[in-house]
Every structure is written in structure tokens, then in C-alpha cells.
Coordinates of C-alpha atoms in Angstrom, one line a residue:
M1 CA 92.3 153.7 -120.1
A2 CA 92.3 154.4 -116.3
E3 CA 88.9 152.7 -116.1
A4 CA 90.1 149.7 -118.1
Q5 CA 93.1 149.3 -115.8
A6 CA 90.9 149.6 -112.7
F7 CA 88.4 147.1 -114.1
I8 CA 91.1 144.5 -114.9
D9 CA 92.8 145.0 -111.5
R10 CA 89.4 144.5 -109.7
A11 CA 88.6 141.5 -111.9
Q12 CA 91.9 139.8 -111.2
A13 CA 91.6 140.3 -107.4
R14 CA 88.1 138.8 -107.5
L15 CA 89.2 135.8 -109.6
L16 CA 92.3 135.1 -107.5
D17 CA 90.1 134.9 -104.4
L18 CA 87.6 132.6 -106.1
A19 CA 90.4 130.5 -107.7
V20 CA 91.9 129.7 -104.3
Q21 CA 88.4 128.7 -102.9
Q22 CA 87.8 126.6 -106.0
A23 CA 91.2 124.8 -105.7
R24 CA 90.6 124.0 -102.0
A25 CA 87.1 122.6 -102.7
D26 CA 88.5 120.6 -105.7
W27 CA 91.3 119.3 -103.7
V28 CA 88.9 117.9 -101.1
K29 CA 86.6 116.5 -103.8
S30 CA 89.5 114.7 -105.4
T31 CA 91.0 113.3 -102.2
F32 CA 87.7 112.6 -100.3
I33 CA 85.2 111.6 -103.0
T34 CA 81.8 111.9 -101.2
Y35 CA 78.4 113.2 -102.1
D36 CA 79.0 116.3 -100.1
S37 CA 82.5 117.1 -101.4
E38 CA 81.2 116.8 -105.0
I39 CA 78.4 119.3 -104.2
L40 CA 80.8 121.8 -102.4
A41 CA 83.3 121.6 -105.4
A42 CA 80.5 122.1 -107.9
K43 CA 79.4 125.2 -105.9
A44 CA 82.9 126.6 -105.9
D45 CA 83.3 125.8 -109.7
E46 CA 79.9 127.5 -110.3
Q47 CA 81.0 130.6 -108.5
M48 CA 84.2 130.8 -110.4
I49 CA 82.6 130.2 -113.8
T50 CA 79.7 132.6 -113.1
A51 CA 82.1 135.4 -112.0
T52 CA 84.4 134.8 -115.0
M53 CA 81.5 134.8 -117.4
Q54 CA 80.1 138.0 -115.8
L55 CA 83.5 139.8 -115.9
A56 CA 84.2 138.6 -119.5
K57 CA 80.9 140.0 -120.6
E58 CA 81.5 143.3 -118.7
S59 CA 85.0 143.5 -120.3
T60 CA 83.5 143.8 -123.8
R61 CA 82.7 147.5 -123.1
F62 CA 86.5 148.2 -123.5
S63 CA 86.7 146.2 -126.8
N64 CA 87.3 149.2 -129.0
L65 CA 89.8 150.9 -126.7
K66 CA 93.4 151.0 -127.9
M67 CA 95.5 149.6 -125.1
P68 CA 99.2 148.7 -124.4
D69 CA 99.9 145.1 -125.4
S70 CA 100.1 143.7 -121.9
L71 CA 96.8 145.2 -120.8
A72 CA 95.1 144.1 -124.1
R73 CA 96.4 140.5 -123.5
Q74 CA 94.9 140.5 -120.0
F75 CA 91.5 141.4 -121.4
K76 CA 91.9 138.7 -124.1
L77 CA 92.9 136.0 -121.5
L78 CA 90.0 136.9 -119.3
R79 CA 87.7 136.0 -122.1
L80 CA 89.5 132.8 -122.8
S81 CA 90.2 131.6 -119.3
L82 CA 87.3 129.1 -119.1
T83 CA 87.3 125.6 -120.4
L84 CA 83.6 125.4 -119.4
A85 CA 81.5 128.4 -120.0
A86 CA 78.1 128.3 -118.1
P87 CA 75.0 129.9 -119.6
S88 CA 73.9 133.1 -117.9
N89 CA 70.6 131.4 -116.8
P90 CA 71.4 130.6 -113.1
K91 CA 69.5 127.3 -113.1
E92 CA 71.3 126.1 -116.2
A93 CA 74.7 127.2 -114.8
Q94 CA 74.0 125.2 -111.7
E95 CA 73.0 122.2 -113.7
L96 CA 76.1 122.3 -115.8
T97 CA 78.6 122.6 -112.9
E98 CA 76.8 119.8 -111.0
I99 CA 76.9 117.6 -114.2
A100 CA 80.6 118.3 -114.5
A101 CA 81.3 117.3 -110.9
Q102 CA 79.1 114.3 -111.2
M103 CA 80.8 113.0 -114.3
E104 CA 84.3 113.2 -112.8
G105 CA 83.0 111.6 -109.6
M106 CA 81.4 108.7 -111.5
Y107 CA 84.8 108.2 -113.2
G108 CA 86.7 108.3 -109.9
R109 CA 84.4 105.8 -108.3
G110 CA 84.3 103.5 -111.3
K111 CA 84.7 99.8 -110.5
Y112 CA 84.2 96.6 -112.4
C113 CA 82.6 93.9 -110.3
A114 CA 83.0 90.5 -112.0
T115 CA 81.2 89.0 -109.0
P116 CA 79.7 90.9 -106.0
D117 CA 82.7 90.1 -103.9
K118 CA 85.3 90.8 -106.6
C119 CA 85.4 94.5 -107.6
Q120 CA 88.4 96.1 -109.3
D121 CA 89.1 99.8 -109.8
L122 CA 91.1 101.3 -112.6
E123 CA 94.4 100.7 -110.8
D124 CA 93.7 97.0 -110.4
L125 CA 92.6 96.6 -114.0
S126 CA 95.5 98.6 -115.4
R127 CA 97.8 96.3 -113.5
V128 CA 96.3 93.4 -115.4
L129 CA 96.9 95.2 -118.7
R130 CA 100.4 96.1 -117.7
N131 CA 101.5 92.7 -116.6
S132 CA 99.4 89.9 -118.2
T133 CA 100.0 88.3 -121.5
D134 CA 96.8 86.1 -121.3
A135 CA 94.6 87.5 -124.1
K136 CA 91.4 86.4 -122.3
E137 CA 92.4 88.0 -119.1
L138 CA 93.4 91.2 -120.9
L139 CA 90.0 91.3 -122.8
D140 CA 88.1 90.9 -119.5
A141 CA 90.0 93.8 -117.9
W142 CA 89.5 96.0 -120.9
R143 CA 85.8 95.2 -121.1
G144 CA 85.4 95.6 -117.4
W145 CA 86.7 99.2 -117.3
H146 CA 84.6 100.1 -120.3
T147 CA 81.4 99.2 -118.4
I148 CA 81.8 102.3 -116.1
S149 CA 81.2 104.8 -118.9
P150 CA 77.7 104.2 -120.4
P151 CA 76.0 105.8 -117.4
I152 CA 78.1 109.0 -118.1
R153 CA 76.7 109.3 -121.7
P154 CA 73.4 111.1 -120.9
L155 CA 75.2 113.6 -118.6
F156 CA 77.8 114.2 -121.2
Q157 CA 75.2 114.9 -123.8
K158 CA 73.6 117.6 -121.6
Y159 CA 77.0 119.0 -120.7
V160 CA 77.7 119.5 -124.5
E161 CA 74.4 121.3 -124.9
L162 CA 74.8 123.6 -121.9
G163 CA 78.5 124.2 -122.4
N164 CA 77.9 125.2 -126.0
K165 CA 75.2 127.6 -124.9
G166 CA 77.7 129.3 -122.5
A167 CA 80.4 129.4 -125.1
R168 CA 78.1 131.1 -127.6
E169 CA 77.1 133.7 -125.0
L170 CA 80.9 134.6 -124.9
G171 CA 80.9 135.0 -128.7
F172 CA 82.4 131.6 -129.8
A173 CA 80.8 129.3 -132.3
D174 CA 80.9 126.4 -129.8
M175 CA 83.0 125.0 -126.9
G176 CA 85.6 123.5 -129.3
A177 CA 86.2 126.9 -131.0
M178 CA 86.5 128.5 -127.5
W179 CA 89.2 125.9 -126.6
R180 CA 91.1 126.4 -129.9
S181 CA 91.1 130.2 -129.5
K182 CA 93.6 130.0 -126.6
Y183 CA 96.6 129.4 -128.9
D184 CA 97.3 133.0 -130.2
M185 CA 95.9 132.1 -133.6
P186 CA 92.4 131.6 -135.2
P187 CA 90.7 128.3 -134.2
D188 CA 90.9 126.9 -137.8
A189 CA 94.6 127.8 -138.0
F190 CA 95.2 125.9 -134.8
T191 CA 93.5 122.8 -136.3
A192 CA 95.7 123.1 -139.4
E193 CA 98.8 123.5 -137.1
M194 CA 98.0 120.2 -135.3
D195 CA 97.6 118.5 -138.7
R196 CA 101.0 119.9 -139.9
L197 CA 102.8 118.6 -136.9
W198 CA 101.1 115.2 -137.2
D199 CA 102.2 114.9 -140.8
Q200 CA 105.8 115.5 -139.7
V201 CA 105.8 112.5 -137.2
R202 CA 103.3 110.1 -139.0
P203 CA 106.0 108.2 -140.9
L204 CA 107.8 107.4 -137.6
Y205 CA 104.5 106.2 -136.0
L206 CA 103.7 104.0 -139.0
S207 CA 107.1 102.3 -138.7
L208 CA 106.7 101.7 -135.0
H209 CA 103.1 100.4 -135.5
A210 CA 104.2 97.9 -138.2
Y211 CA 107.0 96.6 -136.1
V212 CA 104.8 96.2 -132.9
R213 CA 102.0 94.6 -134.9
S214 CA 104.4 91.9 -136.4
K215 CA 105.7 91.1 -132.9
L216 CA 102.2 90.9 -131.4
H217 CA 101.2 88.7 -134.3
E218 CA 104.0 86.3 -133.4
K219 CA 102.9 86.3 -129.8
Y220 CA 99.0 86.2 -130.1
G221 CA 98.6 84.6 -133.5
D222 CA 95.5 85.6 -135.6
V223 CA 94.1 87.7 -132.7
V224 CA 96.5 90.3 -134.2
P225 CA 96.3 90.4 -138.1
A226 CA 99.6 90.5 -140.0
N227 CA 98.2 93.3 -142.1
G228 CA 95.6 95.5 -140.3
P229 CA 94.9 97.4 -137.1
I230 CA 95.9 96.2 -133.6
P231 CA 93.2 95.2 -131.1
A232 CA 93.2 97.8 -128.3
H233 CA 93.5 95.4 -125.3
L234 CA 97.0 94.0 -126.3
L235 CA 99.1 97.2 -126.0
G236 CA 99.6 97.3 -122.2
N237 CA 97.5 100.3 -121.5
M238 CA 93.7 100.7 -120.9
W239 CA 93.4 103.2 -123.8
A240 CA 96.3 101.8 -126.0
Q241 CA 97.7 105.3 -125.7
E242 CA 101.2 104.3 -124.6
W243 CA 102.8 101.0 -125.2
E244 CA 105.9 100.8 -123.1
N245 CA 104.4 98.0 -120.9
I246 CA 104.6 95.6 -123.8
Y247 CA 108.3 96.2 -124.2
P248 CA 109.2 92.7 -123.1
L249 CA 107.1 91.3 -125.9
V250 CA 108.6 93.5 -128.7
A251 CA 112.2 94.0 -127.4
P252 CA 114.9 93.2 -129.9
K253 CA 116.9 90.0 -128.9
D254 CA 120.2 91.9 -128.4
A255 CA 118.9 95.1 -127.0
D256 CA 118.7 94.6 -123.3
P257 CA 119.0 98.3 -122.0
G258 CA 121.4 97.0 -119.4
Y259 CA 119.3 97.9 -116.4
D260 CA 115.7 97.8 -115.1
L261 CA 114.9 101.0 -113.2
T262 CA 111.8 99.5 -111.5
A263 CA 114.0 96.7 -110.1
N264 CA 116.7 99.1 -109.1
L265 CA 114.2 101.3 -107.2
K266 CA 112.8 98.3 -105.4
A267 CA 116.3 96.9 -104.6
K268 CA 117.1 100.2 -102.8
N269 CA 113.8 99.9 -100.8
T270 CA 112.7 103.3 -102.4
Q271 CA 109.6 104.8 -100.7
P272 CA 107.1 107.1 -102.3
L273 CA 108.6 110.2 -100.6
D274 CA 112.0 109.1 -101.9
M275 CA 110.7 109.1 -105.4
V276 CA 109.5 112.7 -105.0
R277 CA 112.9 113.7 -103.5
Y278 CA 114.7 112.4 -106.7
G279 CA 112.4 114.6 -108.8
E280 CA 112.8 117.7 -106.6
H281 CA 116.6 117.2 -106.6
F282 CA 116.7 117.4 -110.4
F283 CA 115.1 120.9 -110.3
T284 CA 117.3 122.2 -107.5
S285 CA 120.4 120.9 -109.4
L286 CA 119.4 123.4 -112.2
G287 CA 119.4 126.3 -109.7
F288 CA 115.7 126.3 -108.7
A289 CA 114.8 126.8 -105.0
P290 CA 113.6 123.7 -103.1
L291 CA 109.8 123.3 -102.7
P292 CA 108.2 124.7 -99.5
K293 CA 107.8 122.5 -96.4
T294 CA 104.0 122.5 -96.9
F295 CA 104.5 120.6 -100.2
R296 CA 105.3 117.4 -98.2
E297 CA 102.7 118.1 -95.5
R298 CA 99.8 118.7 -97.9
S299 CA 100.4 116.5 -101.0
L300 CA 98.8 113.1 -101.5
F301 CA 101.5 110.6 -102.4
V302 CA 99.9 107.2 -101.4
K303 CA 96.5 105.8 -102.1
P304 CA 94.6 105.9 -98.8
R305 CA 93.1 102.6 -97.6
D306 CA 89.9 104.2 -96.1
R307 CA 88.4 106.1 -99.0
D308 CA 88.0 106.7 -102.7
V309 CA 90.3 109.3 -104.3
V310 CA 91.0 110.3 -107.9
C311 CA 94.4 108.6 -108.3
H312 CA 95.0 110.3 -111.7
A313 CA 98.3 112.2 -111.1
S314 CA 98.0 116.0 -111.0
A315 CA 99.9 119.0 -109.8
W316 CA 98.3 121.8 -107.8
D317 CA 99.0 125.4 -107.0
V318 CA 96.3 125.9 -104.4
D319 CA 96.9 129.5 -103.4
Q320 CA 98.5 130.6 -106.7
V321 CA 101.7 131.5 -104.8
E322 CA 103.5 128.8 -102.7
D323 CA 100.9 126.2 -101.7
L324 CA 102.2 123.7 -104.3
R325 CA 101.1 120.0 -104.1
I326 CA 101.0 116.8 -106.2
K327 CA 98.2 114.3 -105.9
M328 CA 99.0 110.7 -107.1
C329 CA 99.0 107.2 -105.8
I330 CA 102.7 106.5 -106.2
E331 CA 103.8 103.0 -107.0
I332 CA 107.5 102.2 -107.0
N333 CA 108.2 101.7 -110.7
A334 CA 109.9 103.4 -113.6
E335 CA 106.7 104.8 -115.0
D336 CA 105.8 106.7 -111.7
F337 CA 109.4 107.8 -111.4
S338 CA 109.0 109.6 -114.7
T339 CA 105.5 110.8 -113.8
I340 CA 106.8 112.5 -110.7
H341 CA 109.4 114.5 -112.7
H342 CA 106.5 115.5 -115.0
E343 CA 104.2 116.6 -112.2
L344 CA 106.9 118.6 -110.5
G345 CA 107.5 120.3 -113.8
H346 CA 104.1 121.9 -113.4
N347 CA 104.9 122.9 -109.8
F348 CA 108.1 124.6 -110.6
Y349 CA 106.4 126.4 -113.6
Q350 CA 103.6 127.5 -111.3
R351 CA 106.0 129.0 -108.8
A352 CA 108.2 130.6 -111.5
Y353 CA 105.3 132.8 -112.7
N354 CA 103.7 133.5 -109.3
K355 CA 104.8 137.2 -109.4
Q356 CA 102.8 137.8 -112.7
P357 CA 99.3 139.3 -112.7
F358 CA 96.7 136.6 -112.0
L359 CA 95.6 136.2 -115.6
F360 CA 99.3 135.6 -116.6
R361 CA 99.8 132.9 -114.0
D362 CA 99.6 130.0 -116.5
G363 CA 101.7 128.3 -119.2
A364 CA 102.5 130.2 -122.4
N365 CA 100.0 127.7 -123.8
D366 CA 98.7 124.6 -122.1
G367 CA 101.0 122.4 -124.2
F368 CA 104.0 124.2 -122.5
H369 CA 102.7 123.3 -119.1
E370 CA 102.6 119.6 -119.9
A371 CA 106.0 119.8 -121.8
I372 CA 108.1 121.2 -119.0
G373 CA 108.1 118.1 -116.7
D374 CA 108.5 115.8 -119.7
T375 CA 111.5 117.8 -120.9
I376 CA 113.1 117.1 -117.5
A377 CA 112.0 113.4 -117.7
L378 CA 113.9 113.1 -121.1
S379 CA 117.0 113.9 -119.0
V380 CA 116.4 110.7 -116.9
T381 CA 119.2 109.0 -118.9
P382 CA 121.5 106.2 -117.7
E383 CA 124.2 108.9 -117.0
Y384 CA 121.7 110.7 -114.7
L385 CA 120.6 107.6 -113.0
Q386 CA 124.3 106.8 -112.2
K387 CA 124.8 110.3 -110.8
V388 CA 121.9 109.9 -108.4
G389 CA 122.9 106.4 -107.3
L390 CA 120.2 104.4 -109.1
L391 CA 122.6 102.7 -111.6
A392 CA 126.0 101.2 -110.9
N393 CA 127.4 101.3 -114.4
V394 CA 126.3 103.2 -117.5
P395 CA 125.6 100.8 -120.4
D396 CA 127.5 101.6 -123.6
R397 CA 125.6 103.1 -126.5
S398 CA 125.2 99.8 -128.3
K399 CA 122.4 99.2 -125.7
D400 CA 120.6 102.4 -126.8
L401 CA 118.3 100.6 -129.3
G402 CA 116.4 99.0 -126.4
L403 CA 116.1 102.3 -124.6
L404 CA 115.0 104.2 -127.7
L405 CA 112.4 101.5 -128.5
Y406 CA 111.1 101.7 -124.9
K407 CA 110.9 105.5 -125.1
A408 CA 109.2 105.4 -128.6
L409 CA 106.6 103.0 -127.2
E410 CA 105.8 105.7 -124.7
K411 CA 106.2 108.9 -126.7
V412 CA 105.7 108.1 -130.4
A413 CA 102.9 105.7 -129.7
F414 CA 101.1 108.4 -127.9
L415 CA 101.1 111.0 -130.7
P416 CA 97.9 110.0 -132.6
F417 CA 96.0 109.4 -129.4
G418 CA 97.0 112.9 -128.2
L419 CA 95.6 114.2 -131.4
L420 CA 92.3 112.4 -131.8
I421 CA 90.7 113.0 -128.4
D422 CA 90.0 116.6 -129.1
K423 CA 89.5 116.0 -132.8
W424 CA 86.5 113.9 -131.6
R425 CA 85.4 116.4 -129.1
W426 CA 85.7 119.4 -131.4
R427 CA 83.3 117.7 -133.8
V428 CA 81.0 116.7 -131.0
F429 CA 80.8 120.3 -129.8
S430 CA 80.3 121.6 -133.4
G431 CA 77.4 119.2 -133.9
E432 CA 79.2 117.4 -136.7
I433 CA 79.1 114.2 -134.5
P434 CA 75.5 113.8 -133.2
P435 CA 74.9 111.8 -129.9
E436 CA 73.7 108.7 -131.8
K437 CA 77.2 108.5 -133.4
Y438 CA 79.4 109.2 -130.4
N439 CA 80.9 105.7 -130.2
E440 CA 81.0 104.9 -133.9
T441 CA 83.0 108.0 -134.7
W442 CA 85.3 107.5 -131.7
W443 CA 86.4 104.2 -133.1
Q444 CA 86.6 105.6 -136.7
L445 CA 89.1 108.2 -135.5
R446 CA 91.1 105.6 -133.5
L447 CA 91.3 103.4 -136.6
K448 CA 92.3 106.4 -138.8
Y449 CA 95.0 107.8 -136.6
Q450 CA 96.2 105.0 -134.4
G451 CA 95.5 101.9 -136.4
I452 CA 93.6 100.5 -133.4
V453 CA 90.3 98.6 -133.2
P454 CA 88.1 97.6 -130.2
P455 CA 88.7 94.0 -129.1
M456 CA 85.0 93.2 -129.2
A457 CA 81.9 94.5 -130.9
R458 CA 80.8 98.0 -129.8
S459 CA 77.6 99.9 -130.2
E460 CA 76.0 103.1 -129.2
N461 CA 75.0 101.4 -125.9
D462 CA 78.6 101.9 -125.1
F463 CA 80.3 105.2 -124.4
D464 CA 84.0 104.4 -124.8
P465 CA 85.3 108.0 -124.8
G466 CA 83.9 108.3 -121.3
A467 CA 86.3 105.6 -120.1
K468 CA 89.1 108.1 -120.5
Y469 CA 89.4 110.6 -117.6
H470 CA 89.8 113.8 -119.6
V471 CA 86.5 113.4 -121.3
P472 CA 84.2 113.2 -118.3
A473 CA 86.5 115.6 -116.4
N474 CA 86.1 118.3 -119.1
Y475 CA 89.9 118.5 -119.6
P476 CA 91.2 119.7 -123.0
Y477 CA 93.6 117.2 -124.5
A478 CA 95.4 118.9 -127.4
R479 CA 97.9 120.1 -124.8
Y480 CA 99.3 116.6 -124.5
F481 CA 99.9 116.3 -128.2
L482 CA 101.6 119.7 -128.3
A483 CA 103.6 118.7 -125.2
D484 CA 104.9 115.5 -126.9
I485 CA 106.3 117.7 -129.7
L486 CA 107.5 120.6 -127.6
Q487 CA 109.4 118.6 -125.0
F488 CA 111.8 117.3 -127.7
Q489 CA 112.2 120.8 -129.1
F490 CA 113.0 122.1 -125.6
H491 CA 115.3 119.2 -124.8
R492 CA 117.3 119.6 -128.0
S493 CA 117.9 123.3 -127.3
L494 CA 118.6 122.9 -123.6
A495 CA 121.0 120.0 -124.3
Q496 CA 122.9 122.4 -126.6
V497 CA 123.0 125.1 -123.8
A498 CA 124.2 122.4 -121.4
G499 CA 127.1 121.6 -123.8
C500 CA 125.9 118.1 -124.7
S501 CA 127.4 117.0 -128.1
G502 CA 126.5 113.3 -128.0
P503 CA 123.3 111.7 -129.3
L504 CA 120.2 113.5 -128.2
N505 CA 118.8 110.5 -126.3
R506 CA 122.0 110.4 -124.1
C507 CA 121.9 114.1 -123.2
S508 CA 120.9 115.1 -119.7
I509 CA 120.7 118.7 -118.4
F510 CA 121.0 117.5 -114.8
S511 CA 123.0 120.0 -112.8
S512 CA 123.5 122.5 -115.7
K513 CA 122.9 126.0 -114.3
P514 CA 123.0 127.6 -117.8
A515 CA 120.2 125.3 -118.9
G516 CA 118.3 126.1 -115.7
D517 CA 118.7 129.8 -116.3
R518 CA 117.5 129.4 -119.9
L519 CA 114.5 127.4 -118.7
N520 CA 113.6 129.8 -115.9
A521 CA 113.6 132.8 -118.3
M522 CA 110.7 131.1 -120.1
L523 CA 108.9 129.8 -117.1
S524 CA 108.8 133.1 -115.3
M525 CA 107.1 134.7 -118.4
G526 CA 104.0 132.6 -117.7
A527 CA 101.3 133.6 -120.2
S528 CA 102.4 137.3 -120.3
E529 CA 103.4 137.0 -124.0
P530 CA 102.2 135.0 -127.0
W531 CA 103.6 131.5 -126.9
P532 CA 105.9 131.9 -130.0
N533 CA 107.9 134.4 -127.9
A534 CA 108.1 132.0 -124.9
L535 CA 109.2 129.3 -127.3
A536 CA 111.9 131.5 -128.7
A537 CA 113.2 132.2 -125.2
V538 CA 114.3 128.6 -125.0
T539 CA 114.8 127.5 -128.6
G540 CA 115.3 130.6 -130.7
Q541 CA 112.4 129.4 -132.9
K542 CA 108.9 130.8 -133.1
Q543 CA 107.3 127.8 -134.7
M544 CA 106.6 124.4 -133.1
D545 CA 108.8 121.9 -134.9
A546 CA 108.6 118.1 -134.8
T547 CA 112.1 117.5 -136.3
A548 CA 113.6 117.3 -132.8
I549 CA 111.5 114.1 -132.1
L550 CA 112.7 112.8 -135.4
D551 CA 116.3 113.6 -134.5
Y552 CA 115.9 111.9 -131.1
F553 CA 114.6 108.7 -132.6
A554 CA 116.6 108.7 -135.9
P555 CA 118.7 105.6 -135.0
L556 CA 115.5 103.7 -134.1
K557 CA 113.7 104.7 -137.3
Q558 CA 116.5 103.3 -139.4
W559 CA 116.4 100.1 -137.4
L560 CA 112.6 99.8 -137.6
D561 CA 112.6 100.2 -141.3
E562 CA 115.1 97.4 -141.6
Q563 CA 112.9 95.1 -139.5
N564 CA 109.8 96.0 -141.5
K565 CA 111.4 95.2 -144.9
G566 CA 109.0 93.0 -146.9
K567 CA 106.3 93.4 -144.3
P568 CA 103.1 95.5 -144.6
V569 CA 103.2 99.0 -143.1
G570 CA 100.0 100.8 -142.4
W571 CA 96.5 99.3 -142.2

């Protein structure tokens, strides 16, 4: 037992040191994309992966030792701490980490050049999808971004091969089984749990899809069939994963929410740093300490003019203690206002568990980490906006239909997309989807779960999964589906603690110290206990439950079903 404790202490000290080096190198790679920064980051990633692999393999000599729960959990998490396991062959390990850095770099540098002097990056093309209602212009932007990913395909294929080899060396069937093993249940049980949650929310999604399809059919005519799937370029987002940008096209006639947050932010001449201050103030109102001074000095808030950066928003805990940062190219709009609350959720979570042993410095499961900030964003209600001076008058509840529809276009529309990305990858990793069927099966899953089709003919010359950041960046995605469920479950419980008795969509926990205490009790646990215990700390329940999302959207579901009467539902 003494040897086991000494081993895990030594392992955690070594991994903490390497994690800090890795985070610094990755920060530079993401904020200064160059040939050299990619190589340096790949080297730091390789060192971290190699050390973790070596320590995980060494740890197996203690496998039959009966240990206290906490120590046993540290050994288990050591074995599960990688999302990319490199083979023990040094040449293959180096190749894998270089491929991973290359793929993310290719994505970050991706541009569509319609003509040599007119090149557009993802931000430019996303702006078109967000704002245009010209079907031809939308198609051109969609097609343009999807030209960046075919060169990633051969690298991705090799990454699958080498990543699986590393996962098998750790005793997993493949990389997908390794990812699914992180949820305190067997890999197959986790797949079944995802399906159970999806079955709970699917009727709500079908109602939303049918309503949106009929509205888009009115707008675009036969480009959108009256009874069938929706073309992917018409939903306001490059991946058709969230649909809130098409709210003006589908809004009910009498459901003006009563305010426009983007317009209000611009009218107040809000600057990027002001946006961050609003988010931080929410957390301090719950009793959390303000962020350190270095947060403002070291974060990236604005897209630089002189270099390529990965604008995809992310939260960082560089030294695993207090060097908290966010990286995003803030635009002054409602979407980024919400995103900032989300990213700061990661930062406050990271700080809450920074006293835990290194292997416990993580979310209870990765869905928890994504859910915390979104739970806070659900409290960005009209009442909250009035309290912080972004809204003069709170609209009455008769205006809620518009707000609920807008929120459903963001949250409910996302659910099947959140589910299918890893469903596709798990089958790729297991070999069920061979490379010659990558694109075909991607679109089969998008049709099955989302009711979405590509707006133009696709073939295996395309690699459309690679046009989504998380695929080339080797970032598991099931967490976002879980987060979409968990945030409503957290919100419902914290709203009760805060004493809110009105409709769930009007509840805000802003400035509720009891809600902050309840939240902090869970955050400070980190990964020290199985996630059902962390879930119970906030909700009293040990099972994830999608009924909270159904409660939140109940008035909308009733209204959608009335609108859909006599119209086809499903595809």
C-alpha cells in the first residue's frame, strides 16, 4: 500500500509538471499558429502522452491490491486520463502527435478562396450563414467551408489507426471504448444511457423540426420539402447544430420577445472586456471570489489583426491552480454574451477543484464541465438583464413564447447533433465504418438523428466530418450532449434552492448565495467521486434525467403541437 501511494504521488507530480508545459505550448500554438508553434506543441503533447502511457502501464502492477476508494479511483483515472493514447513505439508516438497537431492547425488555418484575392475564414463564412437569407449565397458559404477538410482525411485515417493501437496497448478494445470508459460505467452501458436520454427528448425535437421545416418551406419554397429532411445550409449555422440564427424566419407573429440583447449591448457601446465583466459578475454574485488579475492580462479576447489564431472559444487553466484564461474572438452579440458565461463556468470549476490531487482536477465527468457555464447562461433571463442594466423593462410572460422558441432553436436543435458526432467516431474507431464509407455514414447519421441532408451531392472525395473542429482536434463530443441534458437538471434544482417558484424559463439564480453554496459543493469535488455522487450534491438524484428540459420547454411543446396540426412530423 505504501508503494502504491508513493507511486501515485510521484506520478501526479510528474504529470502536473508536464500538463503545465503542455498547456503553455498549446496556448502559444492556438494563439500564434505557425509551423514552429505546431511542432513545439506536438512535442509537449507527445511528452505528456508518453509519460501518461508509461505510468498507466506501470500502474498495472498494483491492479490486484485492495486499496481505499480514493486511491483506487486515482489509479483508475490515471489509466483513463488520455483522449489520445500513443503506441509505445517512439516513432509511431511522434507521428501520431504530429498528425494531431497538424490536423488542428489545418482546421485553424482553413480558408475558402472564391477568387485569389477574396479569401474567407470560418468567421467570415459563419457570418454569411448567420445573416443571409439568399439560398445561393448560403450554399456558396457552406460549400466553401467544406472544401477545407478533404486534405485532413488521409491524416485522420492514420490517426485512427495509431490511436487505436495505443488504446489497445492500454487494454481497451479501441479508442471509442477508451473514451466511453470514463463515465463510471461499462462502455456499452454508456452507449445505452445516451440512447435512453435521447429517447426522452426526441418527441420535443421532432415537434421543433416539423415547425421549422414548414416555416422554411414558406420562405424558400421547394428547396425545403414540405415532408422530408431540411437542407443543412438553411439553418443559420455551418453544421446545422444550433438554429437560433434563423429565429427571425420562424418567429411567431405575436411573439416578439420584447427586447434584442445584441442591439442593447451595442447601444451601450459594450466592449469585449465589458462582456467578460458581466459574466464574472454573475459568479461573484453567487459568492465566488473574483478571477485573478492575470486572467485579464493573459486571456485572448479579440481576434488579432496580424496573425492566425484558433478563434474557437475555450477556457484554460494553464498552471492547474490560478492561471485561468479564456481564448475567444469576442463579437458584441447575444450569442457571445452567452458563450462567455459558458467559458467562465469552466474557469470557476477549474479553480474550485484546484486543491484536489492532480488526477481529481477535472469535472465529475466531461459533461459536467460543459454544463456548468450553460447552467449559468440559463439564468440570463429578462429579470437578470434588467438587474445588470441591459434591459429597461422586463417583458411580461405573454412574450415568453418567443424566448422559449429562441432557446429551443439553440438547445433542443443541438441534441441530435451532440449525440451523432461520437456515434460516428465510435463506429469509425471500432472499424464498423471503414475509411471508404466515412462521408456516406456521416450523412446517414445526420439524416437519422437530425433530419438534415447535405445541400449538394457529396461523395467520398469529401470529408465533411473534418469540417467540424472537434473531429480534427481529437476532442470527444458526447460531453456536449450530456451537458445539454445536465444543465437543465442543474438549473431546475438550483432554481428551487434559490426560491424560484415561477416558470423554469424565468428563474435566475443570480445573486443567490444558497444556490452558489450548493453549486460550489459540487464543483470543489472535482473528479474525486463517481459522477452520480456529484450529481446528487446538486440535484439529489443519481441518474441523469431529461425531464427538466421537457419541463422548461413544456409551454413551447404544447404550442408547437398546435402549429403542427395536420402537417407532417418526422421525415
